[in-house]
């Protein structure tokens, strides 16, 4: 008997995925620096999609749900650098 999470697998819901955890840490640091809650930077669902799709350019990152022009400009480069390190 598989759990719901087990059926989905790690790619769709990467709990324990090192890249997803690193993205969450970067989001937490940037949010703290701005004095805002982490979800203001990006939602978890957006970070999951980043970890799954691993965008290589700002244009590719802009196609991810929850990444608007302002967030892309403010945070895109930092998150791209982190993704490329994995």
Backbone as JSON, one array per atom type, in Angstrom:
{
  "sequence": "XXXXXXXXXXXXXXXXXXXXXXXXXXXXXXXXXXXXXXXXXXXXXXXXXXXXXXXXXXXXXXXXXXXXXXXXXXXXXXXXXXXXXX",
  "N": [[0.84, -1.19, 0.0], [0.83, 1.96, -1.1], [1.69, 5.3, -0.17], [0.08, 8.44, -0.79], [2.0, 10.37, -1.46], [4.12, 8.71, -2.15], [3.18, 7.55, -4.49], [3.17, 9.67, -6.21], [5.86, 10.3, -6.4], [9.24, 11.61, -6.21], [9.85, 13.67, -8.03], [7.62, 15.25, -8.66], [6.76, 16.16, -6.22], [9.04, 17.25, -4.51], [9.95, 16.67, -1.73], [12.58, 16.67, 0.48], [14.31, 16.82, -1.62], [17.46, 17.93, -2.5], [17.97, 20.3, -4.02], [15.49, 21.64, -3.95], [15.32, 22.12, -1.18], [17.55, 23.79, -0.9], [16.74, 25.95, -2.46], [14.6, 26.81, -0.9], [16.01, 27.66, 1.36], [17.5, 29.79, 0.29], [15.39, 31.46, -0.44], [14.35, 32.01, 2.12], [16.5, 33.44, 3.26], [16.64, 35.69, 1.54], [14.09, 36.78, 1.95], [14.24, 37.42, 4.67], [16.21, 39.4, 4.56], [14.82, 41.36, 3.23], [12.82, 41.85, 4.97], [10.33, 40.61, 4.82], [7.69, 38.08, 4.7], [8.57, 34.68, 3.72], [6.88, 33.69, 1.6], [6.31, 35.92, 0.12], [8.49, 36.34, -1.49], [8.78, 33.91, -3.16], [6.29, 31.38, -3.68], [5.98, 28.06, -2.21], [5.1, 26.24, -4.16], [6.05, 27.41, -6.48], [8.81, 27.22, -6.08], [9.03, 24.43, -6.09], [8.42, 23.89, -8.74], [10.56, 25.16, -9.97], [12.65, 23.52, -9.05], [11.98, 21.17, -10.29], [11.89, 21.78, -13.08], [14.25, 23.13, -13.55], [15.25, 25.76, -14.7], [17.37, 27.37, -17.11], [17.79, 29.88, -18.01], [16.81, 33.36, -17.64], [14.53, 33.82, -19.14], [13.4, 31.24, -19.34], [12.9, 30.84, -16.64], [10.97, 32.76, -16.23], [8.75, 31.56, -17.32], [7.72, 29.94, -15.42], [5.11, 29.26, -13.15], [4.01, 31.83, -11.0], [6.21, 33.4, -11.14], [6.62, 36.49, -11.81], [7.3, 39.51, -13.75], [8.44, 41.47, -12.0], [9.33, 39.92, -9.8], [11.06, 38.25, -11.13], [13.01, 40.05, -11.98], [13.9, 40.99, -9.49], [14.76, 38.68, -8.09], [15.53, 36.66, -9.82], [18.2, 36.17, -10.95], [19.76, 35.33, -8.7], [18.43, 32.97, -7.93], [18.68, 31.48, -10.28], [21.48, 31.12, -10.4], [21.85, 29.47, -8.18], [20.36, 27.18, -8.95], [21.86, 26.38, -11.18], [24.11, 25.49, -9.95], [23.52, 22.97, -9.15]],
  "CA": [[0.0, 0.0, 0.0], [1.65, 3.16, -1.22], [1.09, 6.57, 0.26], [-0.17, 9.36, -1.91], [3.27, 10.98, -1.83], [4.92, 7.68, -2.81], [2.68, 7.37, -5.84], [3.58, 10.81, -7.02], [7.3, 10.27, -6.61], [9.99, 12.78, -5.77], [9.98, 14.76, -9.0], [6.46, 16.13, -8.61], [6.67, 16.73, -4.87], [10.4, 16.89, -4.1], [10.29, 16.81, -0.32], [13.85, 16.0, 0.64], [15.14, 17.12, -2.78], [18.46, 18.91, -2.05], [17.8, 21.57, -4.71], [14.3, 22.29, -3.38], [15.69, 22.61, 0.15], [18.47, 24.92, -1.09], [15.91, 27.07, -2.93], [13.86, 27.31, 0.27], [16.96, 28.39, 2.21], [17.79, 31.06, -0.39], [14.17, 32.28, -0.3], [14.29, 32.45, 3.52], [17.52, 34.48, 3.45], [16.24, 36.91, 0.8], [12.92, 37.33, 2.63], [14.71, 38.04, 5.91], [16.91, 40.62, 4.18], [13.82, 42.34, 2.81], [11.86, 42.03, 6.06], [9.01, 40.13, 4.39], [7.55, 36.62, 4.84], [9.14, 33.97, 2.57], [5.97, 33.52, 0.47], [6.32, 37.14, -0.7], [9.55, 36.14, -2.49], [8.17, 32.9, -4.04], [5.54, 30.33, -2.98], [6.55, 26.71, -2.28], [4.76, 25.61, -5.45], [6.97, 27.98, -7.47], [10.13, 26.61, -5.84], [8.94, 23.03, -6.54], [8.49, 23.88, -10.21], [11.96, 25.49, -10.3], [13.47, 22.33, -8.79], [11.61, 20.15, -11.28], [12.19, 22.21, -14.45], [15.63, 23.63, -13.58], [15.44, 26.73, -15.78], [18.77, 27.75, -17.34], [17.82, 31.3, -18.39], [15.74, 34.16, -17.05], [13.33, 33.62, -19.95], [12.81, 29.98, -18.91], [12.38, 31.02, -15.28], [9.76, 33.56, -16.36], [7.64, 30.7, -17.74], [7.26, 29.19, -14.26], [3.99, 29.89, -12.46], [4.37, 32.58, -9.8], [7.4, 34.23, -11.4], [6.26, 37.63, -12.64], [8.41, 40.35, -14.18], [9.1, 42.11, -10.86], [10.04, 38.9, -9.03], [12.15, 37.79, -11.97], [14.05, 41.08, -11.91], [14.42, 41.1, -8.13], [15.32, 37.45, -7.52], [15.83, 35.67, -10.85], [19.62, 35.83, -11.08], [20.22, 34.58, -7.52], [17.86, 31.63, -7.97], [19.29, 30.78, -11.42], [22.83, 30.71, -10.0], [21.72, 28.32, -7.28], [19.91, 26.03, -9.74], [22.96, 25.94, -12.04], [25.13, 24.84, -9.11], [23.07, 21.6, -8.87]],
  "C": [[0.88, 1.24, 0.0], [0.92, 4.38, -0.68], [0.87, 7.43, -0.97], [1.15, 9.98, -2.39], [4.14, 9.98, -2.59], [4.48, 7.45, -4.25], [3.13, 8.49, -6.75], [5.07, 10.76, -7.35], [7.94, 11.6, -6.26], [9.99, 13.94, -6.74], [8.83, 15.75, -8.9], [6.39, 16.85, -7.27], [8.0, 16.47, -4.16], [10.73, 17.22, -2.65], [11.57, 16.02, -0.1], [14.77, 16.17, -0.55], [16.15, 18.2, -2.36], [18.31, 20.27, -2.74], [16.6, 22.33, -4.15], [14.62, 22.88, -2.01], [16.62, 23.82, 0.05], [17.71, 26.15, -1.58], [15.12, 27.67, -1.78], [14.78, 28.12, 1.18], [17.29, 29.75, 1.61], [16.59, 32.0, -0.25], [14.07, 32.85, 1.11], [15.28, 33.59, 3.77], [17.12, 35.78, 2.77], [15.05, 37.58, 1.48], [13.33, 38.04, 3.91], [15.41, 39.36, 5.62], [15.96, 41.74, 3.78], [12.8, 42.64, 3.9], [10.45, 41.63, 5.67], [8.91, 38.63, 4.65], [8.08, 35.91, 3.59], [8.2, 33.86, 1.36], [5.89, 34.77, -0.41], [7.39, 37.04, -1.79], [9.04, 35.15, -3.54], [7.4, 31.91, -3.17], [6.28, 29.0, -3.11], [6.3, 26.07, -3.64], [5.67, 26.13, -6.56], [8.35, 27.37, -7.32], [10.13, 25.15, -6.3], [9.1, 22.96, -8.05], [9.9, 24.24, -10.67], [12.85, 24.25, -10.15], [13.21, 21.25, -9.84], [12.11, 20.53, -12.68], [13.63, 22.68, -14.62], [15.89, 24.6, -14.73], [16.9, 27.16, -15.88], [18.9, 29.23, -17.69], [16.7, 32.04, -17.67], [14.44, 33.98, -17.82], [12.62, 32.33, -19.54], [12.21, 30.11, -17.51], [11.07, 31.8, -15.33], [8.54, 32.77, -16.78], [7.05, 29.92, -16.57], [6.15, 29.97, -13.56], [4.45, 30.6, -11.19], [5.6, 33.45, -9.96], [6.98, 35.34, -12.36], [7.49, 38.47, -12.95], [9.17, 40.97, -13.0], [9.91, 41.1, -10.06], [11.23, 38.38, -9.82], [13.32, 38.77, -11.9], [14.71, 41.11, -10.54], [15.21, 39.87, -7.68], [15.84, 36.45, -8.55], [17.28, 35.22, -10.9], [20.1, 34.96, -9.92], [19.7, 33.14, -7.56], [18.42, 30.83, -9.14], [20.68, 30.28, -11.06], [22.78, 29.48, -9.11], [21.33, 27.06, -8.06], [21.06, 25.49, -10.59], [24.06, 25.25, -11.25], [24.76, 23.38, -8.82], [23.06, 20.75, -10.12]]
}
